[in-house]
JSON list of C-alpha atoms and ligand atoms in Angstrom, two decimals:
[
{"chain": "A", "resi": 1, "resn": "MET", "atom": "CA", "xyz": [-80.64, 212.80, -19.72]},
{"chain": "A", "resi": 2, "resn": "ARG", "atom": "CA", "xyz": [-82.54, 210.51, -22.00]},
{"chain": "A", "resi": 3, "resn": "THR", "atom": "CA", "xyz": [-79.75, 207.94, -22.31]},
{"chain": "A", "resi": 4, "resn": "LEU", "atom": "CA", "xyz": [-77.96, 207.65, -18.95]},
{"chain": "A", "resi": 5, "resn": "LYS", "atom": "CA", "xyz": [-74.67, 207.29, -20.79]},
{"chain": "A", "resi": 6, "resn": "HIS", "atom": "CA", "xyz": [-72.51, 206.87, -17.71]},
{"chain": "A", "resi": 7, "resn": "LEU", "atom": "CA", "xyz": [-74.44, 203.66, -16.72]},
{"chain": "A", "resi": 8, "resn": "PHE", "atom": "CA", "xyz": [-73.76, 202.14, -20.19]},
{"chain": "A", "resi": 9, "resn": "GLN", "atom": "CA", "xyz": [-70.15, 203.10, -19.86]},
{"chain": "A", "resi": 10, "resn": "GLN", "atom": "CA", "xyz": [-69.91, 201.36, -16.44]},
{"chain": "A", "resi": 11, "resn": "ASN", "atom": "CA", "xyz": [-71.74, 198.40, -17.90]},
{"chain": "A", "resi": 12, "resn": "ARG", "atom": "CA", "xyz": [-69.13, 197.99, -20.73]},
{"chain": "A", "resi": 13, "resn": "GLU", "atom": "CA", "xyz": [-66.34, 198.27, -18.19]},
{"chain": "A", "resi": 14, "resn": "TRP", "atom": "CA", "xyz": [-68.03, 195.71, -15.93]},
{"chain": "A", "resi": 15, "resn": "ALA", "atom": "CA", "xyz": [-68.55, 193.17, -18.76]},
{"chain": "A", "resi": 16, "resn": "ALA", "atom": "CA", "xyz": [-65.00, 193.71, -20.06]},
{"chain": "A", "resi": 17, "resn": "GLY", "atom": "CA", "xyz": [-63.57, 193.05, -16.55]},
{"chain": "A", "resi": 18, "resn": "ILE", "atom": "CA", "xyz": [-65.41, 189.74, -16.21]},
{"chain": "A", "resi": 19, "resn": "LYS", "atom": "CA", "xyz": [-64.43, 188.68, -19.76]},
{"chain": "A", "resi": 20, "resn": "ALA", "atom": "CA", "xyz": [-60.80, 189.50, -19.00]},
{"chain": "A", "resi": 21, "resn": "GLN", "atom": "CA", "xyz": [-60.83, 186.97, -16.13]},
{"chain": "A", "resi": 22, "resn": "ASP", "atom": "CA", "xyz": [-62.96, 184.38, -17.95]},
{"chain": "A", "resi": 23, "resn": "PRO", "atom": "CA", "xyz": [-63.49, 184.86, -21.70]},
{"chain": "A", "resi": 24, "resn": "GLU", "atom": "CA", "xyz": [-66.22, 182.17, -21.84]},
{"chain": "A", "resi": 25, "resn": "PHE", "atom": "CA", "xyz": [-68.15, 183.51, -18.78]},
{"chain": "A", "resi": 26, "resn": "PHE", "atom": "CA", "xyz": [-71.15, 185.07, -20.54]},
{"chain": "A", "resi": 27, "resn": "SER", "atom": "CA", "xyz": [-71.41, 182.47, -23.34]},
{"chain": "A", "resi": 28, "resn": "LYS", "atom": "CA", "xyz": [-71.48, 179.66, -20.82]},
{"chain": "A", "resi": 29, "resn": "LEU", "atom": "CA", "xyz": [-73.99, 181.53, -18.65]},
{"chain": "A", "resi": 30, "resn": "ALA", "atom": "CA", "xyz": [-76.23, 182.21, -21.62]},
{"chain": "A", "resi": 31, "resn": "GLU", "atom": "CA", "xyz": [-76.83, 178.49, -22.08]},
{"chain": "A", "resi": 32, "resn": "GLN", "atom": "CA", "xyz": [-78.28, 177.84, -18.62]},
{"chain": "A", "resi": 33, "resn": "GLN", "atom": "CA", "xyz": [-78.54, 179.02, -15.06]},
{"chain": "A", "resi": 34, "resn": "SER", "atom": "CA", "xyz": [-78.34, 176.58, -12.13]},
{"chain": "A", "resi": 35, "resn": "PRO", "atom": "CA", "xyz": [-78.28, 178.62, -8.93]},
{"chain": "A", "resi": 36, "resn": "GLN", "atom": "CA", "xyz": [-78.41, 176.80, -5.63]},
{"chain": "A", "resi": 37, "resn": "TYR", "atom": "CA", "xyz": [-79.87, 179.69, -3.74]},
{"chain": "A", "resi": 38, "resn": "LEU", "atom": "CA", "xyz": [-82.97, 181.81, -3.77]},
{"chain": "A", "resi": 39, "resn": "TRP", "atom": "CA", "xyz": [-82.72, 185.13, -1.98]},
{"chain": "A", "resi": 40, "resn": "ILE", "atom": "CA", "xyz": [-85.76, 187.01, -0.73]},
{"chain": "A", "resi": 41, "resn": "GLY", "atom": "CA", "xyz": [-84.58, 190.36, 0.45]},
{"chain": "A", "resi": 42, "resn": "CYS", "atom": "CA", "xyz": [-85.53, 194.06, 0.83]},
{"chain": "A", "resi": 43, "resn": "SER", "atom": "CA", "xyz": [-85.54, 196.41, -2.23]},
{"chain": "A", "resi": 44, "resn": "ASP", "atom": "CA", "xyz": [-83.30, 198.80, -0.24]},
{"chain": "A", "resi": 45, "resn": "SER", "atom": "CA", "xyz": [-80.45, 199.95, -2.56]},
{"chain": "A", "resi": 46, "resn": "ARG", "atom": "CA", "xyz": [-77.92, 199.25, 0.26]},
{"chain": "A", "resi": 47, "resn": "VAL", "atom": "CA", "xyz": [-78.66, 195.54, 0.37]},
{"chain": "A", "resi": 48, "resn": "PRO", "atom": "CA", "xyz": [-77.56, 194.05, -2.99]},
{"chain": "A", "resi": 49, "resn": "ALA", "atom": "CA", "xyz": [-77.88, 190.28, -2.71]},
{"chain": "A", "resi": 50, "resn": "ASN", "atom": "CA", "xyz": [-75.07, 189.10, -5.03]},
{"chain": "A", "resi": 51, "resn": "GLN", "atom": "CA", "xyz": [-72.42, 191.48, -3.61]},
{"chain": "A", "resi": 52, "resn": "ILE", "atom": "CA", "xyz": [-73.16, 190.73, 0.06]},
{"chain": "A", "resi": 53, "resn": "VAL", "atom": "CA", "xyz": [-72.59, 186.98, -0.34]},
{"chain": "A", "resi": 54, "resn": "GLY", "atom": "CA", "xyz": [-69.93, 187.31, -2.98]},
{"chain": "A", "resi": 55, "resn": "LEU", "atom": "CA", "xyz": [-71.78, 185.45, -5.69]},
{"chain": "A", "resi": 56, "resn": "ARG", "atom": "CA", "xyz": [-71.49, 185.99, -9.44]},
{"chain": "A", "resi": 57, "resn": "PRO", "atom": "CA", "xyz": [-74.33, 186.20, -12.04]},
{"chain": "A", "resi": 58, "resn": "GLY", "atom": "CA", "xyz": [-75.89, 182.74, -12.36]},
{"chain": "A", "resi": 59, "resn": "GLU", "atom": "CA", "xyz": [-75.29, 181.73, -8.74]},
{"chain": "A", "resi": 60, "resn": "ILE", "atom": "CA", "xyz": [-78.25, 183.18, -6.86]},
{"chain": "A", "resi": 61, "resn": "PHE", "atom": "CA", "xyz": [-81.89, 183.68, -7.87]},
{"chain": "A", "resi": 62, "resn": "VAL", "atom": "CA", "xyz": [-83.25, 186.89, -6.41]},
{"chain": "A", "resi": 63, "resn": "HIS", "atom": "CA", "xyz": [-86.64, 188.35, -5.34]},
{"chain": "A", "resi": 64, "resn": "ARG", "atom": "CA", "xyz": [-86.74, 191.69, -3.61]},
{"chain": "A", "resi": 65, "resn": "ASN", "atom": "CA", "xyz": [-89.65, 193.73, -2.35]},
{"chain": "A", "resi": 66, "resn": "VAL", "atom": "CA", "xyz": [-90.09, 196.47, 0.36]},
{"chain": "A", "resi": 67, "resn": "ALA", "atom": "CA", "xyz": [-89.32, 194.88, 3.76]},
{"chain": "A", "resi": 68, "resn": "ASN", "atom": "CA", "xyz": [-88.68, 191.33, 2.39]},
{"chain": "A", "resi": 69, "resn": "LEU", "atom": "CA", "xyz": [-92.24, 190.04, 2.85]},
{"chain": "A", "resi": 70, "resn": "VAL", "atom": "CA", "xyz": [-93.62, 186.66, 1.85]},
{"chain": "A", "resi": 71, "resn": "VAL", "atom": "CA", "xyz": [-97.35, 187.38, 1.53]},
{"chain": "A", "resi": 72, "resn": "HIS", "atom": "CA", "xyz": [-99.50, 184.37, 0.55]},
{"chain": "A", "resi": 73, "resn": "THR", "atom": "CA", "xyz": [-101.58, 186.34, -1.97]},
{"chain": "A", "resi": 74, "resn": "ASP", "atom": "CA", "xyz": [-98.54, 187.89, -3.66]},
{"chain": "A", "resi": 75, "resn": "LEU", "atom": "CA", "xyz": [-98.40, 186.19, -7.00]},
{"chain": "A", "resi": 76, "resn": "ASN", "atom": "CA", "xyz": [-95.10, 187.89, -7.85]},
{"chain": "A", "resi": 77, "resn": "CYS", "atom": "CA", "xyz": [-93.18, 186.43, -4.87]},
{"chain": "A", "resi": 78, "resn": "LEU", "atom": "CA", "xyz": [-94.98, 183.10, -5.05]},
{"chain": "A", "resi": 79, "resn": "SER", "atom": "CA", "xyz": [-94.12, 182.78, -8.72]},
{"chain": "A", "resi": 80, "resn": "VAL", "atom": "CA", "xyz": [-90.43, 183.45, -8.05]},
{"chain": "A", "resi": 81, "resn": "VAL", "atom": "CA", "xyz": [-90.42, 180.85, -5.23]},
{"chain": "A", "resi": 82, "resn": "GLN", "atom": "CA", "xyz": [-92.29, 178.24, -7.33]},
{"chain": "A", "resi": 83, "resn": "TYR", "atom": "CA", "xyz": [-89.93, 178.74, -10.30]},
{"chain": "A", "resi": 84, "resn": "ALA", "atom": "CA", "xyz": [-86.85, 178.62, -8.07]},
{"chain": "A", "resi": 85, "resn": "VAL", "atom": "CA", "xyz": [-87.98, 175.55, -6.12]},
{"chain": "A", "resi": 86, "resn": "GLU", "atom": "CA", "xyz": [-89.63, 173.48, -8.82]},
{"chain": "A", "resi": 87, "resn": "VAL", "atom": "CA", "xyz": [-87.80, 174.38, -11.99]},
{"chain": "A", "resi": 88, "resn": "LEU", "atom": "CA", "xyz": [-84.37, 175.58, -10.92]},
{"chain": "A", "resi": 89, "resn": "LYS", "atom": "CA", "xyz": [-84.41, 173.17, -7.95]},
{"chain": "A", "resi": 90, "resn": "VAL", "atom": "CA", "xyz": [-82.50, 175.52, -5.54]},
{"chain": "A", "resi": 91, "resn": "LYS", "atom": "CA", "xyz": [-81.30, 173.85, -2.35]},
{"chain": "A", "resi": 92, "resn": "HIS", "atom": "CA", "xyz": [-81.56, 176.87, -0.04]},
{"chain": "A", "resi": 93, "resn": "VAL", "atom": "CA", "xyz": [-84.04, 179.71, 0.32]},
{"chain": "A", "resi": 94, "resn": "ILE", "atom": "CA", "xyz": [-82.76, 182.74, 2.31]},
{"chain": "A", "resi": 95, "resn": "VAL", "atom": "CA", "xyz": [-85.04, 185.34, 3.78]},
{"chain": "A", "resi": 96, "resn": "CYS", "atom": "CA", "xyz": [-82.81, 188.27, 4.52]},
{"chain": "A", "resi": 97, "resn": "GLY", "atom": "CA", "xyz": [-83.91, 191.42, 6.33]},
{"chain": "A", "resi": 98, "resn": "HIS", "atom": "CA", "xyz": [-81.72, 194.30, 7.38]},
{"chain": "A", "resi": 99, "resn": "TYR", "atom": "CA", "xyz": [-81.40, 196.61, 10.36]},
{"chain": "A", "resi": 100, "resn": "GLY", "atom": "CA", "xyz": [-82.81, 200.13, 9.92]},
{"chain": "A", "resi": 101, "resn": "CYS", "atom": "CA", "xyz": [-85.28, 198.99, 7.27]},
{"chain": "A", "resi": 102, "resn": "GLY", "atom": "CA", "xyz": [-87.35, 201.99, 6.12]},
{"chain": "A", "resi": 103, "resn": "GLY", "atom": "CA", "xyz": [-90.37, 199.81, 5.51]},
{"chain": "A", "resi": 104, "resn": "VAL", "atom": "CA", "xyz": [-90.28, 198.41, 9.04]},
{"chain": "A", "resi": 105, "resn": "GLN", "atom": "CA", "xyz": [-89.61, 201.85, 10.42]},
{"chain": "A", "resi": 106, "resn": "ALA", "atom": "CA", "xyz": [-92.71, 203.26, 8.66]},
{"chain": "A", "resi": 107, "resn": "ALA", "atom": "CA", "xyz": [-94.80, 200.44, 10.02]},
{"chain": "A", "resi": 108, "resn": "LEU", "atom": "CA", "xyz": [-93.47, 200.87, 13.55]},
{"chain": "A", "resi": 109, "resn": "ALA", "atom": "CA", "xyz": [-94.00, 204.65, 13.57]},
{"chain": "A", "resi": 110, "resn": "ASP", "atom": "CA", "xyz": [-97.31, 204.37, 11.62]},
{"chain": "A", "resi": 111, "resn": "THR", "atom": "CA", "xyz": [-95.98, 206.95, 9.14]},
{"chain": "A", "resi": 112, "resn": "LYS", "atom": "CA", "xyz": [-98.33, 207.69, 6.28]},
{"chain": "A", "resi": 113, "resn": "LEU", "atom": "CA", "xyz": [-96.47, 207.25, 2.96]},
{"chain": "A", "resi": 114, "resn": "GLY", "atom": "CA", "xyz": [-99.32, 206.51, 0.53]},
{"chain": "A", "resi": 115, "resn": "LEU", "atom": "CA", "xyz": [-100.05, 203.34, -1.37]},
{"chain": "A", "resi": 116, "resn": "ILE", "atom": "CA", "xyz": [-97.22, 201.49, 0.26]},
{"chain": "A", "resi": 117, "resn": "ASP", "atom": "CA", "xyz": [-99.03, 201.71, 3.62]},
{"chain": "A", "resi": 118, "resn": "ASN", "atom": "CA", "xyz": [-101.19, 198.86, 2.37]},
{"chain": "A", "resi": 119, "resn": "TRP", "atom": "CA", "xyz": [-98.13, 196.72, 1.64]},
{"chain": "A", "resi": 120, "resn": "LEU", "atom": "CA", "xyz": [-96.69, 197.56, 5.11]},
{"chain": "A", "resi": 121, "resn": "ARG", "atom": "CA", "xyz": [-99.98, 196.54, 6.82]},
{"chain": "A", "resi": 122, "resn": "VAL", "atom": "CA", "xyz": [-98.47, 193.10, 7.37]},
{"chain": "A", "resi": 123, "resn": "ILE", "atom": "CA", "xyz": [-95.65, 194.58, 9.54]},
{"chain": "A", "resi": 124, "resn": "LYS", "atom": "CA", "xyz": [-98.11, 196.88, 11.32]},
{"chain": "A", "resi": 125, "resn": "ASP", "atom": "CA", "xyz": [-99.99, 193.70, 12.33]},
{"chain": "A", "resi": 126, "resn": "LEU", "atom": "CA", "xyz": [-96.70, 192.14, 13.54]},
{"chain": "A", "resi": 127, "resn": "ARG", "atom": "CA", "xyz": [-96.06, 195.32, 15.64]},
{"chain": "A", "resi": 128, "resn": "VAL", "atom": "CA", "xyz": [-99.40, 194.65, 17.44]},
{"chain": "A", "resi": 129, "resn": "LYS", "atom": "CA", "xyz": [-98.87, 190.87, 17.61]},
{"chain": "A", "resi": 130, "resn": "HIS", "atom": "CA", "xyz": [-95.49, 191.35, 19.36]},
{"chain": "A", "resi": 131, "resn": "GLN", "atom": "CA", "xyz": [-96.33, 194.52, 21.36]},
{"chain": "A", "resi": 132, "resn": "ASN", "atom": "CA", "xyz": [-95.02, 192.89, 24.54]},
{"chain": "A", "resi": 133, "resn": "ILE", "atom": "CA", "xyz": [-91.54, 192.35, 23.06]},
{"chain": "A", "resi": 134, "resn": "LEU", "atom": "CA", "xyz": [-91.62, 195.86, 21.56]},
{"chain": "A", "resi": 135, "resn": "ALA", "atom": "CA", "xyz": [-92.91, 197.62, 24.64]},
{"chain": "A", "resi": 136, "resn": "HIS", "atom": "CA", "xyz": [-89.50, 198.64, 25.99]},
{"chain": "A", "resi": 137, "resn": "GLY", "atom": "CA", "xyz": [-86.23, 200.10, 24.79]},
{"chain": "A", "resi": 138, "resn": "GLU", "atom": "CA", "xyz": [-85.12, 202.99, 22.65]},
{"chain": "A", "resi": 139, "resn": "GLU", "atom": "CA", "xyz": [-86.71, 203.56, 19.27]},
{"chain": "A", "resi": 140, "resn": "ARG", "atom": "CA", "xyz": [-83.65, 202.32, 17.45]},
{"chain": "A", "resi": 141, "resn": "THR", "atom": "CA", "xyz": [-83.53, 199.07, 19.45]},
{"chain": "A", "resi": 142, "resn": "ARG", "atom": "CA", "xyz": [-87.29, 198.50, 18.95]},
{"chain": "A", "resi": 143, "resn": "LEU", "atom": "CA", "xyz": [-86.86, 199.00, 15.18]},
{"chain": "A", "resi": 144, "resn": "ASN", "atom": "CA", "xyz": [-84.13, 196.46, 14.93]},
{"chain": "A", "resi": 145, "resn": "ILE", "atom": "CA", "xyz": [-86.01, 193.95, 17.01]},
{"chain": "A", "resi": 146, "resn": "LEU", "atom": "CA", "xyz": [-88.98, 194.35, 14.70]},
{"chain": "A", "resi": 147, "resn": "CYS", "atom": "CA", "xyz": [-86.67, 193.89, 11.72]},
{"chain": "A", "resi": 148, "resn": "GLU", "atom": "CA", "xyz": [-85.56, 190.59, 13.23]},
{"chain": "A", "resi": 149, "resn": "LEU", "atom": "CA", "xyz": [-89.17, 189.51, 14.11]},
{"chain": "A", "resi": 150, "resn": "ASN", "atom": "CA", "xyz": [-90.19, 190.28, 10.61]},
{"chain": "A", "resi": 151, "resn": "VAL", "atom": "CA", "xyz": [-87.59, 187.91, 9.23]},
{"chain": "A", "resi": 152, "resn": "ILE", "atom": "CA", "xyz": [-88.68, 185.20, 11.74]},
{"chain": "A", "resi": 153, "resn": "GLU", "atom": "CA", "xyz": [-92.38, 185.65, 10.66]},
{"chain": "A", "resi": 154, "resn": "GLN", "atom": "CA", "xyz": [-91.51, 185.61, 6.95]},
{"chain": "A", "resi": 155, "resn": "VAL", "atom": "CA", "xyz": [-89.53, 182.47, 7.25]},
{"chain": "A", "resi": 156, "resn": "LYS", "atom": "CA", "xyz": [-92.57, 180.81, 8.81]},
{"chain": "A", "resi": 157, "resn": "SER", "atom": "CA", "xyz": [-94.85, 182.22, 6.14]},
{"chain": "A", "resi": 158, "resn": "LEU", "atom": "CA", "xyz": [-92.57, 180.92, 3.38]},
{"chain": "A", "resi": 159, "resn": "CYS", "atom": "CA", "xyz": [-92.35, 177.48, 4.98]},
{"chain": "A", "resi": 160, "resn": "ASN", "atom": "CA", "xyz": [-96.19, 177.39, 5.01]},
{"chain": "A", "resi": 161, "resn": "THR", "atom": "CA", "xyz": [-96.66, 178.12, 1.34]},
{"chain": "A", "resi": 162, "resn": "THR", "atom": "CA", "xyz": [-98.01, 175.32, -0.73]},
{"chain": "A", "resi": 163, "resn": "ILE", "atom": "CA", "xyz": [-94.80, 175.37, -2.75]},
{"chain": "A", "resi": 164, "resn": "LEU", "atom": "CA", "xyz": [-92.51, 174.53, 0.15]},
{"chain": "A", "resi": 165, "resn": "ARG", "atom": "CA", "xyz": [-95.01, 172.08, 1.63]},
{"chain": "A", "resi": 166, "resn": "THR", "atom": "CA", "xyz": [-95.27, 170.22, -1.63]},
{"chain": "A", "resi": 167, "resn": "ALA", "atom": "CA", "xyz": [-91.50, 170.13, -2.15]},
{"chain": "A", "resi": 168, "resn": "TRP", "atom": "CA", "xyz": [-91.04, 168.65, 1.30]},
{"chain": "A", "resi": 169, "resn": "ASP", "atom": "CA", "xyz": [-93.88, 166.18, 0.79]},
{"chain": "A", "resi": 170, "resn": "LEU", "atom": "CA", "xyz": [-92.03, 165.00, -2.30]},
{"chain": "A", "resi": 171, "resn": "GLY", "atom": "CA", "xyz": [-88.92, 164.42, -0.17]},
{"chain": "A", "resi": 172, "resn": "ARG", "atom": "CA", "xyz": [-86.95, 167.28, -1.68]},
{"chain": "A", "resi": 173, "resn": "GLU", "atom": "CA", "xyz": [-83.89, 168.50, 0.29]},
{"chain": "A", "resi": 174, "resn": "LEU", "atom": "CA", "xyz": [-84.66, 172.16, 0.83]},
{"chain": "A", "resi": 175, "resn": "SER", "atom": "CA", "xyz": [-83.62, 174.45, 3.66]},
{"chain": "A", "resi": 176, "resn": "VAL", "atom": "CA", "xyz": [-85.09, 177.84, 4.57]},
{"chain": "A", "resi": 177, "resn": "HIS", "atom": "CA", "xyz": [-82.83, 180.30, 6.32]},
{"chain": "A", "resi": 178, "resn": "GLY", "atom": "CA", "xyz": [-83.53, 183.59, 8.19]},
{"chain": "A", "resi": 179, "resn": "TRP", "atom": "CA", "xyz": [-80.72, 186.18, 8.13]},
{"chain": "A", "resi": 180, "resn": "ILE", "atom": "CA", "xyz": [-80.30, 189.82, 8.88]},
{"chain": "A", "resi": 181, "resn": "TYR", "atom": "CA", "xyz": [-77.86, 192.22, 7.32]},
{"chain": "A", "resi": 182, "resn": "ASN", "atom": "CA", "xyz": [-76.17, 195.20, 9.09]},
{"chain": "A", "resi": 183, "resn": "ILE", "atom": "CA", "xyz": [-75.84, 198.15, 6.72]},
{"chain": "A", "resi": 184, "resn": "GLU", "atom": "CA", "xyz": [-73.38, 199.76, 9.12]},
{"chain": "A", "resi": 185, "resn": "ASP", "atom": "CA", "xyz": [-70.67, 197.12, 8.86]},
{"chain": "A", "resi": 186, "resn": "GLY", "atom": "CA", "xyz": [-71.73, 195.05, 5.81]},
{"chain": "A", "resi": 187, "resn": "LEU", "atom": "CA", "xyz": [-72.05, 191.85, 7.87]},
{"chain": "A", "resi": 188, "resn": "LEU", "atom": "CA", "xyz": [-74.75, 189.17, 7.85]},
{"chain": "A", "resi": 189, "resn": "GLN", "atom": "CA", "xyz": [-76.05, 187.44, 10.92]},
{"chain": "A", "resi": 190, "resn": "ASP", "atom": "CA", "xyz": [-77.89, 184.12, 10.98]},
{"chain": "A", "resi": 191, "resn": "LEU", "atom": "CA", "xyz": [-81.01, 184.43, 13.13]},
{"chain": "A", "resi": 192, "resn": "GLY", "atom": "CA", "xyz": [-80.96, 180.69, 13.86]},
{"chain": "A", "resi": 193, "resn": "VAL", "atom": "CA", "xyz": [-84.27, 179.86, 12.30]},
{"chain": "A", "resi": 194, "resn": "CYS", "atom": "CA", "xyz": [-83.24, 177.31, 9.71]},
{"chain": "A", "resi": 195, "resn": "VAL", "atom": "CA", "xyz": [-86.11, 174.92, 8.74]},
{"chain": "A", "resi": 196, "resn": "THR", "atom": "CA", "xyz": [-85.41, 171.78, 6.77]},
{"chain": "A", "resi": 197, "resn": "ASN", "atom": "CA", "xyz": [-88.77, 170.03, 7.08]},
{"chain": "A", "resi": 198, "resn": "PRO", "atom": "CA", "xyz": [-92.35, 170.91, 8.04]},
{"chain": "A", "resi": 199, "resn": "ASP", "atom": "CA", "xyz": [-92.05, 169.33, 11.50]},
{"chain": "A", "resi": 200, "resn": "GLU", "atom": "CA", "xyz": [-89.51, 171.95, 12.45]},
{"chain": "A", "resi": 201, "resn": "ILE", "atom": "CA", "xyz": [-91.58, 175.03, 11.49]},
{"chain": "A", "resi": 202, "resn": "GLU", "atom": "CA", "xyz": [-93.53, 175.70, 14.67]},
{"chain": "A", "resi": 203, "resn": "ALA", "atom": "CA", "xyz": [-90.78, 174.74, 17.19]},
{"chain": "A", "resi": 204, "resn": "THR", "atom": "CA", "xyz": [-88.13, 176.86, 15.34]},
{"chain": "A", "resi": 205, "resn": "TYR", "atom": "CA", "xyz": [-90.58, 179.81, 15.20]},
{"chain": "A", "resi": 206, "resn": "LEU", "atom": "CA", "xyz": [-91.49, 179.61, 18.89]},
{"chain": "A", "resi": 207, "resn": "GLN", "atom": "CA", "xyz": [-87.90, 179.22, 19.97]},
{"chain": "A", "resi": 208, "resn": "ALA", "atom": "CA", "xyz": [-86.85, 182.23, 17.87]},
{"chain": "A", "resi": 209, "resn": "ILE", "atom": "CA", "xyz": [-89.69, 184.44, 19.25]},
{"chain": "A", "resi": 210, "resn": "SER", "atom": "CA", "xyz": [-88.90, 183.37, 22.87]},
{"chain": "A", "resi": 211, "resn": "ARG", "atom": "CA", "xyz": [-85.26, 184.54, 22.38]},
{"chain": "A", "resi": 212, "resn": "LYS", "atom": "CA", "xyz": [-86.60, 187.97, 21.63]},
{"chain": "A", "resi": 213, "resn": "ARG", "atom": "CA", "xyz": [-88.47, 188.23, 24.88]},
{"chain": "A", "resi": 214, "resn": "VAL", "atom": "CA", "xyz": [-86.53, 190.04, 27.63]},
{"chain": "B", "resi": 301, "resn": "CO", "atom": "CO1", "xyz": [-85.60, 197.61, 3.96]}
]
């Protein structure tokens, strides 16, 4: 139990499989990474970034936290975004939520889970902010709408970071995308909130929110 041998066994098999296809793969990758994408997604074990979009090691830079939040005081997330945008010079940043998110569900139901309640406070505030949209429908539907609203809000939050604003001011070509993943069928859906410059932030946000109103 101290060594988790089966995971090391699986690791050796995985590495051997890749080497069999491309003997130089790891030695080339060790020299540098040049991913074009930054993924900001949920920590949920069912939402693995690389596998979902079929990308290999070296092709996507990843930050995950519970409920895929971009909080302006979260140095961890901001450092990842800054490194990806300014050093790696990624072209696309993807905020990807997922239906049935446990973090969003806990915020919606106001479940007490401990320390994490503080982290989920952001989504509880969104629940109040969008209470008109969330006033009707079955619990499952309301949960999934809040999952979508959360992505829309985090896209806006990301676009308003000093990092993205500075990159756009410098004329960098950089797109922010908002997607949602369905655990039940493995498929991604684009929420239509792509932002490519600061002038688009507010209009894109308002349009997306108005689509959620019934
Ligand atoms: Co989740």
